Amino acid sequence: MNNQLTVGIIGAGRIGQVHTASIMNNMKNVTIKWISDVKPGLAEEWAKASGIPSYSLNYKDILQDPAVDAVLVCSSTDTHAQISIDAAAAKKHIFCEKPIDLSIDKVKAVKEAVEKAGVKFQVGFNRRFDHNFKKVSDLIKDNTIGNLQILRITSRDPEPPNPAYVAVSGGMFLDMTIHDFDMARFLSGSEAEELYVAADCLVDPEIGKAGDVDTAIITIRFKNNALCVIDNSRKAVYGYDQRVEAFGSLGKVEAGNDSPSTATWSTSSGVFSEKPKYFFLERYMESFTEEIRQFVDAISHDTDPPVGIDDGLMPLIMGLAAKKSVKEQRLVKMSEFI
Amino acid sequence: MNNQLTVGIIGAGRIGQVHTASIMNNMKNVTIKWISDVKPGLAEEWAKASGIPSYSLNYKDILQDPAVDAVLVCSSTDTHAQISIDAAAAKKHIFCEKPIDLSIDKVKAVKEAVEKAGVKFQVGFNRRFDHNFKKVSDLIKDNTIGNLQILRITSRDPEPPNPAYVAVSGGMFLDMTIHDFDMARFLSGSEAEELYVAADCLVDPEIGKAGDVDTAIITIRFKNNALCVIDNSRKAVYGYDQRVEAFGSLGKVEAGNDSPSTATWSTSSGVFSEKPKYFFLERYMESFTEEIRQFVDAISHDTDPPVGIDDGLMPLIMGLAAKKSVKEQRLVKMSEFI
Amino acid sequence: MNNQLTVGIIGAGRIGQVHTASIMNNMKNVTIKWISDVKPGLAEEWAKASGIPSYSLNYKDILQDPAVDAVLVCSSTDTHAQISIDAAAAKKHIFCEKPIDLSIDKVKAVKEAVEKAGVKFQVGFNRRFDHNFKKVSDLIKDNTIGNLQILRITSRDPEPPNPAYVAVSGGMFLDMTIHDFDMARFLSGSEAEELYVAADCLVDPEIGKAGDVDTAIITIRFKNNALCVIDNSRKAVYGYDQRVEAFGSLGKVEAGNDSPSTATWSTSSGVFSEKPKYFFLERYMESFTEEIRQFVDAISHDTDPPVGIDDGLMPLIMGLAAKKSVKEQRLVKMSEFI
Amino acid sequence: MNNQLTVGIIGAGRIGQVHTASIMNNMKNVTIKWISDVKPGLAEEWAKASGIPSYSLNYKDILQDPAVDAVLVCSSTDTHAQISIDAAAAKKHIFCEKPIDLSIDKVKAVKEAVEKAGVKFQVGFNRRFDHNFKKVSDLIKDNTIGNLQILRITSRDPEPPNPAYVAVSGGMFLDMTIHDFDMARFLSGSEAEELYVAADCLVDPEIGKAGDVDTAIITIRFKNNALCVIDNSRKAVYGYDQRVEAFGSLGKVEAGNDSPSTATWSTSSGVFSEKPKYFFLERYMESFTEEIRQFVDAISHDTDPPVGIDDGLMPLIMGLAAKKSVKEQRLVKMSEFI
């Protein structure tokens, strides 16, 4: 392969559009040849607006094009596994949005297909590429804080999802916390041994009626002995709240939120500053670009993608364990799932 | 009673000295007439240095003095209950350091004695009077953050105790976390329903050999539905780390550490600032004074002391529940103890 | 004019490249048709790399193309005035980098040409579009701080320029402080009445030998009575230091630097955080894009550009006044120049 | 002299009371034997309330008592010089509140008297002992920021004084800025060469009618080449604003305000924190205690007091130069006064 890469985008929804813009604005060595979406007209409309030459209702058209080196799977979660398996069979490298699937078996099937085909596979845990969390990770790896002992992750959304979405998404642990499970693995550099969850429906009773929770505190014991706690809420009225703190034998490191500006103002009423960025696209736009850049680099230089298929599997298991812990009100071991 | 109060200090160790200095420097309406300590010479030495007219090896000498209105019980933990019972019988108001005792039954016996005698009783959870935590409490009470949903308490000591101390202190949960249990009750305004603890010995193996842990994450469900998480370490190398965050339906409030100065400096190597105050007496000196001031006020104005005997009992039960949770690796309900 | 705009870039150096990338990545309604540069090969190389169809050694080729609506003058300072005058004669809208010229008379000649031709003219004071300073400006306009009384601007470069550059640039006041003079006018909403400068050569003696200063404190009295102070240094070893504070009858507002991340870390040695962004392109990239977007909008909607030709003239006068104040060690009035 | 020191307080107003409380609460080796005040009843009342055995309407009664080692001159400014001269003649060590006098000649007369008598003399520039400014000074002395190039002092009062006070106080520069002049000398470790002042009456027209200003920016060139800028306002509605920043060849150090708590809270309206401490006694109480402690130490150990009589003289000269600069609208050299 030369350095020029040709890709197809499968799924023209919000995240598909985000990746399209990232590539177009930042990666001269990547050409987007195709975009597909099952929704009539959507791929066509977006292809024309963006100057993408080909579009389709059927992702298989992309897979059949020998010019295509890689696909970005940005469709709905329930289609990720099949599309990935098909793409692997067609020898396309795969960038797949998270979660790969809500079923452990299906993810394992994807893994098998990918390994058999020998294609690159990256899962879309973009937050590893965020400037703040990246710095925390670097400091941990540099041994700035010594042996990790306590890891704290705060992850709160500004707005709860539509209760109707709760059912299809697999619930908070598989939809939202799965990012935090990934972050916990990324920062600890270890695998979960067991976890316990205290959770409740405190934000929106409709979410409870749909069988889910909206507030949780999750305690995880990692194999390297680090203890981790994640606190989640579906609704932080002040904006998107995404922070971590890692504490170890030699110190701690914290990363806070990003704000629209550094301005602070003081009046007779008090001292004021700006709320955190409200929307995940504002906060994480750079990280969306960076993950694709590294996926492209992994293909170009034939190296391992930074977030592999096991990085998609383990957070899924943690999410399922979390659901079980809430249901059975007890400590749940990962070994119950593997 | 007129506004002038006469007190005796029982126990001339570090905390007895702290209270003595607080009273002498700040409360013109309080006279310290007595100080006692079982260690030969200590009370005498300190009485002479401080201008306290009377001293004794035996606290009963203080209780027998009709001029004494109140006593401050600052002796070793195992003597708190008996001294408090004796003081109540002598009709002295009682300020008792925490914990009242490590036995629920003994604390109940103190409660009975105090109620029978009709004297004031305050337990020494000084952190409620800290300027930072007080402000958090005020904002919660003002409904600034709406209904409390998540409460986070970070409490880390700068240095682990001598392992020999671990046995007599009752262990980390009864010695150190008990303050955080009090803080959780204070800020939530509710009682714990159940708790789960993940803990380990990551700081000093000698503490483990003594049968205790030094690192813990404690999840508590409160009766008002608030979820609380406490993270503890016996050793934060950067100093005494005491922070809280309360999150609710209308927002959040956080309180950080105090530093020796506000100075920050920037060089080609980075941006620097001062570590948190290292020692609990530096951090909490104001709160030690304020708790005594309010104890004195409660006597002078015949009102309820701000931290009563049940405020001493409930954190003890939470501490015992925490020990049980670690031992049995399961969720423990407070109702198992009451 | 339809909404689609065709532009030419005059000057393919660093700032020309910055504007080219901004337009290509962010403005679908703008087509860059031409790029020119007097340096042989440079425009050609860059045109080919960026997909710009036409290139030239001579900016007049651009001006003669009737398809071109507007030009961005990104060439060396000494050519700005003549190119602007020629562009106006060719009825092209003009975005001109700062300073327009180092001579008041030449800037006035540009003004005359622009007014006669009836084209839009915007000068490249990009910092007005920075997220931090924009917020400060908004708060001042909202009357959050009441009547402005004291305005403080800190502006320090990370590295001094090559002393050889000092002569051609017009010196620190016309090269670097000119941005701060613009900021002072922007935030105060008023014109300078008089100024006094205390300055010295403390960073690099070679700068002194070249007849310039590298450290200065400039006090300005504005016509609306606000007092302003600017402090400048050519070398802040910790990075690019760009802050403002506005103080008024109802409060103050401050804006600090941007950092690469929000991470802070604490060890036994202290508390650490990241230095400000080091390079002006890192700090101001967004503002470079935003100023071009607003220039384009002004053309599309036939409104006044946000930073007009007088906004280029007044800071020049202030810079010349500053030089005079240093030379004569006295208060200098703007009226001496107008 | 043994380690026990006997002192008299001359002046029972606010600052006299502050020093009395500092000594009583913190210095066991100091006995306050006398307090005097010209206002009938005031010294008596305060002596009785505080347990000071002797009181008088006439400070000479204190000077005649051979048991008295030192006096604290806390009376009105116009009496400082004569009382100091009398105290020196009586061989009493002297702590004198600032300013020593508003006349250079009178301060020189005090200096002569003190030197002739061989007594210790300290002037009450308490801010040198503030925890924040002390840290800045320490970092400068440690060469953390290299050679000092720019020194910025912000000093703003929460409330303007009564206009009637303006006349007797000598005006803003001698009453308020004099502390900042002291700070500039303290932090720079150098003497002023010349200064320029831009000032106005923007807060209260009555102050202007009384012949004074209430807002100023003062630029000072020090003999070690450091440039310094002080900005003053008589009215910062958000509280007492006292900050410094020192910038040098190796970096910068900043010190901010103290706040009542570290609490910050976030709602849908924004992020909030507490205003700076409002009142100078809240902010500087520790420094008032520390300056007296060091005065006492200087006597006990026969060393030089940390803030000598020249430290009282030089800020006075700077204040007079500032008044001249405002009046004559020009750069004023210190050599015009010496």
PDB file of N, CA and C in Angstrom, chain D residues 212-244:
ATOM      1  N   ASP D 212      -7.732  64.909  46.360  1.00  0.00           N
ATOM      2  CA  ASP D 212      -7.002  63.650  46.232  1.00  0.00           C
ATOM      3  C   ASP D 212      -7.506  62.859  45.016  1.00  0.00           C
ATOM      4  N   VAL D 213      -6.809  61.781  44.716  1.00  0.00           N
ATOM      5  CA  VAL D 213      -7.221  60.848  43.669  1.00  0.00           C
ATOM      6  C   VAL D 213      -7.665  59.543  44.335  1.00  0.00           C
ATOM      7  N   ASP D 214      -8.372  58.683  43.565  1.00  0.00           N
ATOM      8  CA  ASP D 214      -8.803  57.403  44.128  1.00  0.00           C
ATOM      9  C   ASP D 214      -8.452  56.220  43.226  1.00  0.00           C
ATOM     10  N   THR D 215      -7.844  56.505  42.089  1.00  0.00           N
ATOM     11  CA  THR D 215      -7.461  55.464  41.135  1.00  0.00           C
ATOM     12  C   THR D 215      -6.104  55.849  40.564  1.00  0.00           C
ATOM     13  N   ALA D 216      -5.172  54.912  40.517  1.00  0.00           N
ATOM     14  CA  ALA D 216      -3.841  55.290  40.024  1.00  0.00           C
ATOM     15  C   ALA D 216      -3.095  54.099  39.462  1.00  0.00           C
ATOM     16  N   ILE D 217      -2.248  54.422  38.475  1.00  0.00           N
ATOM     17  CA  ILE D 217      -1.267  53.467  37.975  1.00  0.00           C
ATOM     18  C   ILE D 217       0.096  54.127  38.110  1.00  0.00           C
ATOM     19  N   ILE D 218       0.952  53.473  38.869  1.00  0.00           N
ATOM     20  CA  ILE D 218       2.251  54.053  39.224  1.00  0.00           C
ATOM     21  C   ILE D 218       3.348  53.178  38.628  1.00  0.00           C
ATOM     22  N   THR D 219       4.185  53.772  37.816  1.00  0.00           N
ATOM     23  CA  THR D 219       5.311  53.043  37.221  1.00  0.00           C
ATOM     24  C   THR D 219       6.596  53.496  37.893  1.00  0.00           C
ATOM     25  N   ILE D 220       7.379  52.540  38.355  1.00  0.00           N
ATOM     26  CA  ILE D 220       8.611  52.854  39.086  1.00  0.00           C
ATOM     27  C   ILE D 220       9.788  52.144  38.410  1.00  0.00           C
ATOM     28  N   ARG D 221      10.854  52.868  38.246  1.00  0.00           N
ATOM     29  CA  ARG D 221      12.102  52.236  37.801  1.00  0.00           C
ATOM     30  C   ARG D 221      13.010  52.101  39.020  1.00  0.00           C
ATOM     31  N   PHE D 222      13.446  50.869  39.286  1.00  0.00           N
ATOM     32  CA  PHE D 222      14.324  50.646  40.430  1.00  0.00           C
ATOM     33  C   PHE D 222      15.794  50.691  40.011  1.00  0.00           C
ATOM     34  N   LYS D 223      16.641  50.929  40.986  1.00  0.00           N
ATOM     35  CA  LYS D 223      18.080  51.047  40.703  1.00  0.00           C
ATOM     36  C   LYS D 223      18.675  49.755  40.155  1.00  0.00           C
ATOM     37  N   ASN D 224      18.065  48.626  40.474  1.00  0.00           N
ATOM     38  CA  ASN D 224      18.558  47.354  39.917  1.00  0.00           C
ATOM     39  C   ASN D 224      17.922  47.065  38.547  1.00  0.00           C
ATOM     40  N   ASN D 225      17.312  48.071  37.949  1.00  0.00           N
ATOM     41  CA  ASN D 225      16.715  48.007  36.600  1.00  0.00           C
ATOM     42  C   ASN D 225      15.339  47.366  36.533  1.00  0.00           C
ATOM     43  N   ALA D 226      14.869  46.785  37.627  1.00  0.00           N
ATOM     44  CA  ALA D 226      13.518  46.235  37.604  1.00  0.00           C
ATOM     45  C   ALA D 226      12.516  47.364  37.360  1.00  0.00           C
ATOM     46  N   LEU D 227      11.507  47.050  36.546  1.00  0.00           N
ATOM     47  CA  LEU D 227      10.400  47.984  36.334  1.00  0.00           C
ATOM     48  C   LEU D 227       9.220  47.487  37.158  1.00  0.00           C
ATOM     49  N   CYS D 228       8.556  48.414  37.803  1.00  0.00           N
ATOM     50  CA  CYS D 228       7.457  48.027  38.694  1.00  0.00           C
ATOM     51  C   CYS D 228       6.215  48.818  38.358  1.00  0.00           C
ATOM     52  N   VAL D 229       5.061  48.160  38.426  1.00  0.00           N
ATOM     53  CA  VAL D 229       3.815  48.898  38.252  1.00  0.00           C
ATOM     54  C   VAL D 229       2.856  48.533  39.380  1.00  0.00           C
ATOM     55  N   ILE D 230       2.292  49.570  39.964  1.00  0.00           N
ATOM     56  CA  ILE D 230       1.295  49.414  41.026  1.00  0.00           C
ATOM     57  C   ILE D 230      -0.025  49.936  40.483  1.00  0.00           C
ATOM     58  N   ASP D 231      -1.099  49.158  40.639  1.00  0.00           N
ATOM     59  CA  ASP D 231      -2.400  49.754  40.326  1.00  0.00           C
ATOM     60  C   ASP D 231      -3.252  49.788  41.580  1.00  0.00           C
ATOM     61  N   ASN D 232      -3.825  50.937  41.805  1.00  0.00           N
ATOM     62  CA  ASN D 232      -4.598  51.191  43.020  1.00  0.00           C
ATOM     63  C   ASN D 232      -6.009  51.639  42.701  1.00  0.00           C
ATOM     64  N   SER D 233      -6.937  51.169  43.522  1.00  0.00           N
ATOM     65  CA  SER D 233      -8.273  51.747  43.511  1.00  0.00           C
ATOM     66  C   SER D 233      -8.757  51.815  44.955  1.00  0.00           C
ATOM     67  N   ARG D 234      -9.498  52.814  45.229  1.00  0.00           N
ATOM     68  CA  ARG D 234     -10.057  52.935  46.574  1.00  0.00           C
ATOM     69  C   ARG D 234     -11.294  52.055  46.748  1.00  0.00           C
ATOM     70  N   LYS D 235     -11.816  51.509  45.654  1.00  0.00           N
ATOM     71  CA  LYS D 235     -13.065  50.756  45.790  1.00  0.00           C
ATOM     72  C   LYS D 235     -13.157  49.570  44.832  1.00  0.00           C
ATOM     73  N   ALA D 236     -12.890  48.379  45.367  1.00  0.00           N
ATOM     74  CA  ALA D 236     -13.119  47.140  44.625  1.00  0.00           C
ATOM     75  C   ALA D 236     -14.349  46.491  45.263  1.00  0.00           C
ATOM     76  N   VAL D 237     -15.432  46.498  44.550  1.00  0.00           N
ATOM     77  CA  VAL D 237     -16.704  46.083  45.168  1.00  0.00           C
ATOM     78  C   VAL D 237     -16.715  44.619  45.601  1.00  0.00           C
ATOM     79  N   TYR D 238     -15.801  43.832  45.033  1.00  0.00           N
ATOM     80  CA  TYR D 238     -15.759  42.395  45.355  1.00  0.00           C
ATOM     81  C   TYR D 238     -14.875  42.100  46.551  1.00  0.00           C
ATOM     82  N   GLY D 239     -14.275  43.106  47.163  1.00  0.00           N
ATOM     83  CA  GLY D 239     -13.484  42.859  48.367  1.00  0.00           C
ATOM     84  C   GLY D 239     -12.080  43.410  48.259  1.00  0.00           C
ATOM     85  N   TYR D 240     -11.294  43.060  49.239  1.00  0.00           N
ATOM     86  CA  TYR D 240      -9.939  43.586  49.393  1.00  0.00           C
ATOM     87  C   TYR D 240      -9.043  42.835  48.417  1.00  0.00           C
ATOM     88  N   ASP D 241      -8.481  43.543  47.445  1.00  0.00           N
ATOM     89  CA  ASP D 241      -7.766  42.880  46.353  1.00  0.00           C
ATOM     90  C   ASP D 241      -6.270  43.178  46.478  1.00  0.00           C
ATOM     91  N   GLN D 242      -5.520  42.178  46.844  1.00  0.00           N
ATOM     92  CA  GLN D 242      -4.119  42.350  47.198  1.00  0.00           C
ATOM     93  C   GLN D 242      -3.304  41.244  46.543  1.00  0.00           C
ATOM     94  N   ARG D 243      -2.717  41.567  45.407  1.00  0.00           N
ATOM     95  CA  ARG D 243      -1.975  40.552  44.666  1.00  0.00           C
ATOM     96  C   ARG D 243      -0.641  41.100  44.190  1.00  0.00           C
ATOM     97  N   VAL D 244       0.301  40.220  43.953  1.00  0.00           N
ATOM     98  CA  VAL D 244       1.559  40.635  43.344  1.00  0.00           C
ATOM     99  C   VAL D 244       1.968  39.609  42.289  1.00  0.00           C
TER     100      VAL D 244
END
